[in-house]
Structure formats: C-alpha cells, structure tokens
C-alpha cells in the first residue's frame, strides 16, 4: 500500500505547502483574530511571539522536507515538540516527521511520531487526522487488527474515510463480506464530490467480483 498516494495525505501536503507560501499573511490573520477574541492582555505573556517562532520553525521544516533534509526535519520537529507543543505547527511537524520515517521504512518511528501528534494536537480534526494516519500505517505494516481499533475511535466527520480503511483492514483479514459492507458504508458517508469515491467503488467492485467467483456465481 502506498501511503504517499492516500487522499488525506495529499490534502495534508497541500495544506503544508499553503502554510509555507502564506505563513506571513497567515500569522497576521491569526494574530488579529486572537487579539480581538482574547484581548490585548492575553498577549502580554508573549504567546504571540511563541506562535510566530513556531510558524518560523515549521516553515523551515517545510523547506527541509522539500529538500529531503532528514536531519533538519528531525531537529526542527523536536524543537517544535519541546518548545511549542501546544501549537498546531508542532502536531503537523510530527506528521511530517512520520512521513519521513515511513519513507525510510521505519514503521515504529512513524507510529511514534503520529502518536505524539495525536496526543499533543489541540484541534480535534488534526488529532483525528493523526489517528487516521496511524491506522493507515498499521495496515501497511500488516497489523489489520490494530488498524480496525484505530479507525473505530475516529469522530463522525471522518466516517467515510474511516469506513474505507475499515474495509481495507477487513479485507486484509480475509473478511470479504464485512469488507463489502464497509466499502458500501464508505460510499454512503463520503461526500458526492469526494475524490476517494472512485477508488472506494473500484475496491467494492473488485471484492464483490472475487466474492461472486468464490461463491460459484457467474
């Protein structure tokens, strides 16, 4: 299974590149919004400076990822984890670190980084994305049972993607009928325009055809 081709990974990469290209204006918008919401006094404790520092480190990490500078990715992701664990940049850095480790076939290292991302992420969607990637890595590592447990904890907003991964895990476990049901559930819960719908339909068609052959149907 190629994790690089997974839809949510591709979306994550587009987000990462957008953050890299727009970090200056993004920081301005974040600062303005937070100042209005929390008030000036909240910023007296240098929280704004911390966010700016985290954003700077994440932009440098994004550049390192483009260059495939593994050593610098390790250094910057650790810096963000140690110094700015409360920011979204820290969790995103851990997910980038996981991708780097996975590319080096370091499954345990990738899972460790993703678990750190999940445990430190403050945003529930970011936390769920880390959990989804954990399930993907577990499945790619042949740990279908673990992947089933992981996708079972995802929130309703991730139901369609979770159903697809559940179908993959069930199929890997030899549970074809259950996999068919999971893929059907995925098509039910995915948005009509979701780019993964075509792939899910192909999986469903393939599993259904094989199941018919095994059952002796024409």
Coordinates of N, CA and C in Angstrom, one line a residue:
X1 N 0.9 -1.2 0.0 CA 0.0 0.0 0.0 C 0.9 1.2 0.0
X2 N 0.7 2.2 -0.9 CA 1.5 3.4 -1.0 C 0.8 4.5 -0.2
X3 N 1.4 4.8 0.9 CA 0.8 5.9 1.8 C 0.9 7.3 1.1
X4 N 1.9 7.4 0.3 CA 2.1 8.7 -0.4 C 0.9 9.1 -1.3
X5 N 0.1 8.0 -1.7 CA -0.9 8.3 -2.7 C -2.3 8.4 -2.0
X6 N -2.3 8.3 -0.7 CA -3.6 8.4 0.0 C -4.1 9.9 0.0
X7 N -5.4 9.9 -0.2 CA -6.0 11.2 -0.4 C -5.8 12.2 0.8
X8 N -6.0 11.7 2.0 CA -5.8 12.7 3.1 C -4.4 13.1 3.2
X9 N -3.4 12.3 2.8 CA -2.0 12.7 2.8 C -1.8 13.8 1.8
X10 N -2.4 13.6 0.6 CA -2.2 14.6 -0.4 C -2.8 16.0 0.0
X11 N -4.0 15.9 0.7 CA -4.6 17.1 1.2 C -3.7 17.8 2.2
X12 N -3.1 16.9 3.1 CA -2.2 17.4 4.1 C -1.0 18.1 3.5
X13 N -0.5 17.5 2.4 CA 0.7 18.1 1.7 C 0.3 19.5 1.1
X14 N -0.9 19.6 0.6 CA -1.4 20.9 0.0 C -1.5 21.9 1.1
X15 N -2.0 21.5 2.3 CA -2.1 22.4 3.4 C -0.7 22.9 3.8
X16 N 0.2 21.9 3.9 CA 1.6 22.2 4.3 C 2.2 23.3 3.4
X17 N 2.0 23.0 2.1 CA 2.6 24.0 1.1 C 1.9 25.3 1.2
X18 N 0.6 25.3 1.4 CA -0.1 26.6 1.5 C 0.4 27.4 2.7
X19 N 0.6 26.7 3.8 CA 1.1 27.3 5.0 C 2.5 27.9 4.8
X20 N 3.3 27.1 4.0 CA 4.7 27.6 3.7 C 4.6 28.9 2.9
X21 N 3.8 28.9 1.9 CA 3.7 30.0 0.9 C 3.0 31.2 1.5
X22 N 2.1 31.0 2.5 CA 1.3 32.1 3.1 C 1.5 32.3 4.5
X23 N 2.7 31.9 5.1 CA 2.9 32.0 6.5 C 2.8 33.4 7.0
X24 N 3.4 34.4 6.2 CA 3.4 35.8 6.6 C 2.0 36.3 6.8
X25 N 1.1 36.2 5.8 CA -0.2 36.7 5.9 C -1.0 35.9 6.9
X26 N -0.8 34.6 7.0 CA -1.5 33.8 7.9 C -1.2 34.2 9.3
X27 N 0.0 34.5 9.7 CA 0.3 34.9 11.0 C -0.4 36.2 11.3
X28 N -0.4 37.1 10.3 CA -1.1 38.4 10.6 C -2.6 38.2 10.9
X29 N -3.2 37.3 10.1 CA -4.6 37.0 10.4 C -4.9 36.3 11.7
X30 N -4.0 35.3 12.0 CA -4.1 34.7 13.3 C -4.0 35.7 14.5
X31 N -3.0 36.5 14.3 CA -2.7 37.5 15.4 C -3.9 38.4 15.6
X32 N -4.5 38.9 14.5 CA -5.6 39.9 14.5 C -6.8 39.2 15.2
X33 N -7.1 38.0 14.7 CA -8.3 37.3 15.2 C -8.1 37.0 16.7
X34 N -7.0 36.5 17.1 CA -6.8 36.2 18.5 C -6.8 37.4 19.4
X35 N -6.2 38.5 18.9 CA -6.2 39.7 19.7 C -7.6 40.2 19.9
X36 N -8.5 40.1 18.9 CA -9.9 40.5 19.1 C -10.6 39.6 20.0
X37 N -10.3 38.4 20.0 CA -11.1 37.4 20.8 C -10.7 37.4 22.2
X38 N -9.4 37.4 22.5 CA -8.9 37.2 23.8 C -8.5 38.5 24.5
X39 N -8.3 39.6 23.7 CA -7.9 40.8 24.2 C -6.4 41.0 24.3
X40 N -6.0 42.2 24.4 CA -4.5 42.5 24.4 C -3.8 41.9 25.6
X41 N -4.4 41.9 26.8 CA -3.8 41.4 28.0 C -3.3 40.0 27.8
X42 N -4.1 39.2 27.1 CA -3.7 37.8 26.9 C -2.3 37.7 26.2
X43 N -2.1 38.6 25.4 CA -0.8 38.6 24.6 C 0.4 39.1 25.4
X44 N 0.2 39.7 26.5 CA 1.3 40.2 27.2 C 2.3 39.2 27.7
X45 N 1.8 37.9 27.8 CA 2.7 36.8 28.2 C 3.5 36.2 27.1
X46 N 3.6 36.9 26.0 CA 4.5 36.5 24.8 C 3.9 35.3 24.1
X47 N 2.6 35.1 24.2 CA 2.1 33.9 23.4 C 2.2 34.2 21.9
X48 N 2.0 35.5 21.5 CA 2.1 35.8 20.1 C 3.5 35.5 19.5
X49 N 4.5 35.8 20.3 CA 5.9 35.5 19.9 C 6.1 34.0 19.8
X50 N 5.5 33.3 20.7 CA 5.6 31.8 20.6 C 5.0 31.2 19.3
X51 N 3.8 31.8 19.0 CA 3.2 31.3 17.7 C 4.1 31.7 16.5
X52 N 4.6 32.9 16.5 CA 5.5 33.3 15.4 C 6.7 32.4 15.3
X53 N 7.3 32.1 16.5 CA 8.5 31.3 16.5 C 8.2 29.9 16.0
X54 N 7.0 29.3 16.4 CA 6.6 28.0 15.9 C 6.4 28.0 14.4
X55 N 5.8 29.1 13.9 CA 5.5 29.2 12.5 C 6.8 29.3 11.7
X56 N 7.8 30.0 12.2 CA 9.1 30.1 11.6 C 9.7 28.8 11.5
X57 N 9.7 28.0 12.6 CA 10.3 26.7 12.6 C 9.6 25.8 11.6
X58 N 8.3 25.9 11.6 CA 7.5 25.0 10.7 C 7.8 25.3 9.2
X59 N 8.0 26.6 8.9 CA 8.3 27.0 7.5 C 9.7 26.4 7.2
X60 N 10.6 26.5 8.1 CA 12.0 25.9 7.9 C 11.9 24.4 7.7
X61 N 11.0 23.8 8.5 CA 10.8 22.3 8.3 C 10.2 22.0 7.0
X62 N 9.3 22.8 6.5 CA 8.7 22.6 5.2 C 9.7 22.7 4.1
X63 N 10.6 23.6 4.2 CA 11.7 23.8 3.3 C 12.6 22.5 3.3
X64 N 12.9 22.0 4.5 CA 13.7 20.9 4.7 C 13.1 19.6 4.1
X65 N 11.7 19.6 4.2 CA 11.0 18.4 3.6 C 11.1 18.5 2.1
X66 N 11.1 19.7 1.5 CA 11.2 19.8 0.0 C 12.6 19.3 -0.4
X67 N 13.6 19.6 0.4 CA 15.0 19.2 0.1 C 15.3 17.7 0.5
X68 N 14.3 17.1 1.3 CA 14.5 15.8 1.8 C 15.7 15.8 2.8
X69 N 15.8 16.9 3.6 CA 16.9 17.0 4.6 C 16.4 16.3 5.9
X70 N 16.6 15.1 6.0 CA 16.1 14.3 7.1 C 16.6 14.8 8.4
X71 N 17.9 15.1 8.5 CA 18.5 15.5 9.8 C 17.8 16.8 10.3
X72 N 17.6 17.7 9.4 CA 17.0 19.0 9.8 C 15.5 18.8 10.2
X73 N 14.8 17.9 9.5 CA 13.4 17.6 9.8 C 13.4 17.1 11.3
X74 N 14.3 16.2 11.6 CA 14.4 15.6 12.9 C 14.6 16.7 14.0
X75 N 15.5 17.6 13.7 CA 15.9 18.7 14.6 C 14.7 19.6 14.8
X76 N 14.1 20.1 13.7 CA 13.1 21.1 13.9 C 11.8 20.5 14.5
X77 N 11.5 19.3 14.1 CA 10.3 18.6 14.7 C 10.5 18.5 16.2
X78 N 11.7 18.1 16.6 CA 11.9 18.0 18.1 C 11.9 19.4 18.8
X79 N 12.4 20.4 18.1 CA 12.3 21.7 18.7 C 10.9 22.2 18.8
X80 N 10.0 21.9 17.8 CA 8.6 22.3 18.0 C 7.9 21.5 19.0
X81 N 8.2 20.2 19.2 CA 7.6 19.4 20.2 C 8.0 19.9 21.6
X82 N 9.3 20.2 21.7 CA 9.8 20.6 23.1 C 9.4 22.0 23.5
X83 N 9.4 22.9 22.5 CA 9.2 24.3 22.8 C 7.8 24.9 22.5
X84 N 7.1 24.2 21.6 CA 5.8 24.8 21.2 C 4.8 23.6 21.1
X85 N 4.7 22.7 22.1 CA 3.8 21.6 21.9 C 2.3 21.9 21.8
X86 N 1.9 23.1 22.2 CA 0.5 23.5 22.2 C 0.0 24.0 20.9
X87 N 0.9 24.2 20.0 CA 0.6 24.8 18.7 C 0.3 23.7 17.6
X88 N -0.6 24.0 16.7 CA -0.8 23.1 15.6 C 0.4 22.8 14.8
X89 N 1.3 23.8 14.7 CA 2.6 23.6 14.0 C 3.4 22.4 14.5
X90 N 3.3 22.1 15.8 CA 4.0 21.0 16.4 C 3.4 19.7 16.0
X91 N 2.1 19.6 16.0 CA 1.5 18.3 15.5 C 1.7 18.1 14.1
X92 N 1.7 19.1 13.2 CA 1.9 19.0 11.8 C 3.3 18.6 11.5
X93 N 4.3 19.1 12.4 CA 5.7 18.7 12.2 C 5.9 17.3 12.5
X94 N 5.2 16.8 13.5 CA 5.3 15.3 13.8 C 4.7 14.5 12.7
X95 N 3.7 14.9 12.0 CA 3.2 14.2 10.9 C 4.1 14.2 9.7
X96 N 4.8 15.3 9.6 CA 5.9 15.3 8.5 C 7.0 14.4 8.9
X97 N 7.4 14.4 10.2 CA 8.4 13.5 10.6 C 8.0 12.1 10.4
X98 N 6.8 11.8 10.6 CA 6.3 10.4 10.4 C 6.4 10.0 8.9
X99 N 6.1 10.9 8.0 CA 6.2 10.6 6.6 C 7.6 10.4 6.2
X100 N 8.5 11.1 6.8 CA 10.0 10.9 6.6 C 10.4 9.6 7.0
X101 N 10.0 9.2 8.2 CA 10.4 7.9 8.8 C 9.8 6.8 8.0
X102 N 8.6 7.0 7.6 CA 7.9 5.9 6.8 C 8.7 5.7 5.5
X103 N 9.1 6.8 4.9 CA 9.9 6.7 3.6 C 11.2 5.9 3.8
X104 N 11.7 5.9 5.0 CA 12.9 5.2 5.4 C 12.5 3.8 5.9
X105 N 11.3 3.4 5.8 CA 10.8 2.1 6.3 C 10.9 1.9 7.8
X106 N 10.9 3.0 8.5 CA 10.9 3.0 9.9 C 9.5 3.1 10.4
X107 N 8.8 1.9 10.5 CA 7.4 1.9 10.8 C 7.2 2.3 12.3
X108 N 8.0 1.8 13.2 CA 7.9 2.1 14.6 C 8.1 3.6 14.8
X109 N 9.1 4.2 14.1 CA 9.4 5.6 14.3 C 8.2 6.4 13.7
X110 N 7.6 6.0 12.6 CA 6.5 6.7 12.1 C 5.3 6.7 13.0
X111 N 5.0 5.5 13.6 CA 3.9 5.4 14.5 C 4.2 6.3 15.8
X112 N 5.4 6.3 16.3 CA 5.7 7.1 17.4 C 5.5 8.6 17.2
X113 N 5.9 9.0 16.0 CA 5.7 10.4 15.7 C 4.2 10.8 15.5
X114 N 3.4 9.9 14.9 CA 2.0 10.1 14.7 C 1.3 10.1 16.1
X115 N 1.7 9.2 17.0 CA 1.1 9.1 18.3 C 1.4 10.4 19.1
X116 N 2.6 11.0 18.9 CA 2.9 12.2 19.5 C 2.0 13.3 19.0
X117 N 1.8 13.3 17.6 CA 0.9 14.3 17.0 C -0.5 14.2 17.6
X118 N -1.0 13.0 17.7 CA -2.3 12.8 18.2 C -2.5 13.3 19.6
X119 N -1.5 13.0 20.4 CA -1.5 13.3 21.9 C -1.4 14.8 22.2
X120 N -0.7 15.5 21.3 CA -0.4 16.9 21.6 C -1.3 17.8 20.8
X121 N -2.0 17.4 19.8 CA -2.8 18.2 18.9 C -4.0 18.8 19.8
X122 N -4.2 20.1 19.7 CA -5.3 20.7 20.4 C -6.6 20.7 19.5
X123 N -6.4 20.8 18.2 CA -7.6 20.8 17.3 C -8.1 19.4 17.1
X124 N -9.4 19.1 17.3 CA -9.9 17.7 17.2 C -9.7 17.1 15.8
X125 N -9.8 17.9 14.8 CA -9.7 17.4 13.4 C -8.2 17.0 13.1
X126 N -7.3 17.8 13.6 CA -5.9 17.5 13.5 C -5.6 16.2 14.3
X127 N -6.2 16.1 15.5 CA -6.0 14.9 16.3 C -6.5 13.6 15.5
X128 N -7.7 13.8 14.9 CA -8.3 12.7 14.2 C -7.5 12.3 12.9
X129 N -6.9 13.3 12.3 CA -6.1 13.1 11.1 C -4.9 12.2 11.5
X130 N -4.3 12.5 12.6 CA -3.2 11.8 13.1 C -3.6 10.3 13.4
X131 N -4.8 10.1 14.0 CA -5.3 8.8 14.3 C -5.5 8.0 13.0
X132 N -6.1 8.7 12.0 CA -6.3 8.1 10.7 C -5.0 7.6 10.1
X133 N -4.0 8.4 10.1 CA -2.7 8.0 9.6 C -2.1 6.9 10.4
X134 N -2.3 6.9 11.7 CA -1.9 5.7 12.5 C -2.5 4.4 11.9
X135 N -3.8 4.5 11.7 CA -4.5 3.3 11.1 C -3.9 2.9 9.8
X136 N -3.6 3.9 8.9 CA -3.0 3.6 7.6 C -1.7 2.9 7.8
X137 N -0.8 3.4 8.7 CA 0.5 2.8 8.8 C 0.4 1.4 9.4
X138 N -0.5 1.2 10.4 CA -0.7 -0.1 11.0 C -1.1 -1.1 9.9
X139 N -2.0 -0.7 9.0 CA -2.5 -1.5 8.0 C -1.4 -1.9 7.0
X140 N -0.6 -0.9 6.6 CA 0.6 -1.1 5.7 C 1.6 -2.0 6.4
X141 N 1.7 -2.0 7.7 CA 2.6 -2.9 8.4 C 2.1 -4.3 8.6
X142 N 0.9 -4.6 8.1 CA 0.3 -5.9 8.3 C -0.5 -6.1 9.6
X143 N -0.7 -5.0 10.3 CA -1.4 -5.0 11.6 C -2.9 -4.6 11.4
X144 N -3.6 -5.4 10.7 CA -5.0 -5.1 10.4 C -5.9 -5.0 11.6
X145 N -5.7 -5.8 12.6 CA -6.5 -5.8 13.8 C -6.3 -4.4 14.5
X146 N -5.0 -4.0 14.6 CA -4.8 -2.7 15.3 C -5.4 -1.6 14.5
X147 N -5.3 -1.7 13.1 CA -5.9 -0.6 12.3 C -7.4 -0.5 12.5
X148 N -8.1 -1.7 12.7 CA -9.5 -1.7 13.0 C -9.9 -1.0 14.3
X149 N -9.0 -1.2 15.3 CA -9.2 -0.5 16.6 C -9.0 1.0 16.4
X150 N -8.0 1.4 15.7 CA -7.7 2.8 15.5 C -8.8 3.6 14.8
X151 N -9.4 3.0 13.7 CA -10.4 3.7 12.9 C -11.7 3.7 13.7
X152 N -11.9 2.8 14.6 CA -13.1 2.7 15.4 C -13.2 3.9 16.4
X153 N -12.1 4.6 16.6 CA -12.2 5.8 17.5 C -12.3 7.1 16.8
X154 N -12.4 7.1 15.5 CA -12.5 8.4 14.7 C -13.9 9.0 14.9
X155 N -13.9 10.3 14.9 CA -15.2 11.0 15.0 C -16.1 10.9 13.8
X156 N -17.3 11.3 13.9 CA -18.3 11.2 12.8 C -17.9 11.9 11.5
X157 N -17.2 13.0 11.7 CA -16.8 13.8 10.5 C -15.8 13.0 9.6
X158 N -15.2 12.0 10.1 CA -14.2 11.2 9.4 C -14.8 9.8 9.0
X159 N -16.1 9.7 9.1 CA -16.8 8.4 9.0 C -16.5 7.7 7.6
X160 N -16.6 8.5 6.5 CA -16.5 7.9 5.2 C -15.1 7.4 5.0
X161 N -14.0 8.1 5.4 CA -12.7 7.7 5.2 C -12.4 6.5 6.1
X162 N -12.9 6.6 7.4 CA -12.7 5.5 8.3 C -13.4 4.2 7.8
X163 N -14.5 4.3 7.2 CA -15.2 3.1 6.6 C -14.3 2.5 5.5
X164 N -13.7 3.3 4.7 CA -12.8 2.8 3.7 C -11.6 2.0 4.3
X165 N -11.0 2.6 5.3 CA -9.8 2.0 5.9 C -10.3 0.7 6.6
X166 N -11.5 0.8 7.2 CA -12.0 -0.4 7.9 C -12.2 -1.5 6.8
X167 N -12.7 -1.2 5.7 CA -12.9 -2.2 4.6 C -11.6 -2.8 4.2
X168 N -10.5 -1.9 4.1 CA -9.2 -2.4 3.7 C -8.7 -3.4 4.8
X169 N -8.9 -3.0 6.1 CA -8.4 -3.9 7.1 C -9.2 -5.2 7.2
X170 N -10.5 -5.1 7.0 CA -11.3 -6.4 7.0 C -10.9 -7.3 5.8
X171 N -10.6 -6.7 4.7 CA -10.2 -7.4 3.5 C -8.9 -8.1 3.8
X172 N -8.0 -7.4 4.4 CA -6.6 -7.9 4.7 C -6.8 -9.1 5.7
X173 N -7.8 -9.1 6.5 CA -8.0 -10.1 7.5 C -8.8 -11.3 6.9
X174 N -9.2 -11.2 5.6 CA -9.9 -12.3 4.9 C -11.4 -12.2 5.1
X175 N -11.9 -11.1 5.7 CA -13.4 -11.0 5.9 C -14.0 -10.2 4.8
X176 N -14.3 -10.9 3.7 CA -14.7 -10.3 2.5 C -16.1 -9.7 2.6
X177 N -17.0 -10.4 3.1 CA -18.4 -9.9 3.2 C -18.4 -8.6 4.1
X178 N -17.7 -8.7 5.2 CA -17.6 -7.5 6.1 C -17.0 -6.3 5.4
X179 N -16.0 -6.6 4.5 CA -15.3 -5.6 3.8 C -16.2 -4.9 2.8
X180 N -17.0 -5.7 2.1 CA -18.0 -5.2 1.2 C -18.9 -4.2 1.9
X181 N -19.4 -4.6 3.1 CA -20.3 -3.7 3.8 C -19.6 -2.4 4.2
X182 N -18.4 -2.5 4.6 CA -17.6 -1.3 5.0 C -17.5 -0.4 3.8
X183 N -17.1 -0.9 2.6 CA -17.0 -0.1 1.4 C -18.3 0.6 1.1
X184 N -19.4 -0.2 1.2 CA -20.7 0.4 1.0 C -21.0 1.5 1.9
X185 N -20.7 1.3 3.2 CA -20.9 2.4 4.2 C -20.0 3.6 3.8
X186 N -18.8 3.3 3.3 CA -17.9 4.5 2.9 C -18.6 5.3 1.9
X187 N -19.2 4.6 0.9 CA -19.8 5.4 -0.2 C -21.0 6.1 0.3
X188 N -21.7 5.6 1.3 CA -22.8 6.3 1.9 C -22.4 7.5 2.6
X189 N -21.3 7.5 3.3 CA -20.9 8.6 4.1 C -20.0 9.6 3.5
X190 N -19.3 9.2 2.4 CA -18.4 10.2 1.7 C -19.3 11.2 0.9
X191 N -18.8 12.4 0.9 CA -19.4 13.5 0.1 C -19.5 13.1 -1.4
X192 N -20.5 13.5 -2.1 CA -20.6 13.1 -3.5 C -19.4 13.5 -4.3
X193 N -18.8 14.6 -4.0 CA -17.6 15.1 -4.7 C -16.3 14.6 -4.1
X194 N -16.3 13.8 -3.2 CA -15.0 13.3 -2.5 C -14.2 12.6 -3.6
X195 N -12.9 13.0 -3.7 CA -12.0 12.4 -4.7 C -11.7 10.9 -4.4
X196 N -12.0 10.4 -3.2 CA -11.8 9.0 -3.0 C -12.9 8.1 -3.4
X197 N -14.1 8.6 -3.7 CA -15.2 7.8 -4.1 C -14.9 6.8 -5.2
X198 N -14.2 7.3 -6.2 CA -13.9 6.4 -7.3 C -13.1 5.2 -6.9
X199 N -12.1 5.4 -6.0 CA -11.3 4.3 -5.6 C -12.0 3.4 -4.7
X200 N -12.9 3.9 -3.8 CA -13.7 3.0 -3.0 C -14.7 2.2 -3.9
X201 N -15.2 2.8 -4.9 CA -16.1 2.0 -5.8 C -15.3 0.9 -6.5
X202 N -14.1 1.2 -6.9 CA -13.3 0.1 -7.5 C -13.0 -1.0 -6.6
X203 N -12.7 -0.7 -5.3 CA -12.4 -1.7 -4.3 C -13.7 -2.5 -4.1
X204 N -14.8 -1.9 -4.0 CA -16.1 -2.6 -3.8 C -16.4 -3.5 -5.0
X205 N -16.2 -3.0 -6.2 CA -16.4 -3.9 -7.4 C -15.5 -5.1 -7.4
X206 N -14.2 -4.8 -7.1 CA -13.2 -5.9 -7.1 C -13.6 -7.0 -6.1
X207 N -13.8 -6.5 -4.9 CA -14.1 -7.5 -3.8 C -15.4 -8.3 -4.1
X208 N -16.4 -7.6 -4.6 CA -17.7 -8.2 -5.0 C -17.5 -9.2 -6.1
X209 N -16.7 -8.9 -7.1 CA -16.5 -9.9 -8.2 C -15.7 -11.1 -7.7
X210 N -14.7 -10.9 -6.8 CA -14.0 -12.1 -6.3 C -14.9 -12.9 -5.4
X211 N -15.7 -12.3 -4.6 CA -16.6 -13.0 -3.7 C -17.6 -13.8 -4.6
X212 N -18.1 -13.3 -5.7 CA -19.0 -14.0 -6.5 C -18.4 -15.2 -7.1
X213 N -17.1 -15.1 -7.5 CA -16.4 -16.2 -8.1 C -16.2 -17.3 -7.1
X214 N -15.8 -16.9 -5.9 CA -15.6 -17.9 -4.8 C -16.9 -18.6 -4.4
X215 N -18.1 -17.9 -4.6 CA -19.4 -18.4 -4.3 C -19.9 -19.3 -5.4
X216 N -19.2 -19.3 -6.6 CA -19.7 -20.0 -7.7 C -20.7 -19.3 -8.6
X217 N -20.8 -18.0 -8.4 CA -21.8 -17.2 -9.2 C -21.2 -16.8 -10.5
X218 N -22.0 -16.6 -11.5 CA -21.5 -16.2 -12.8 C -21.5 -14.7 -12.9

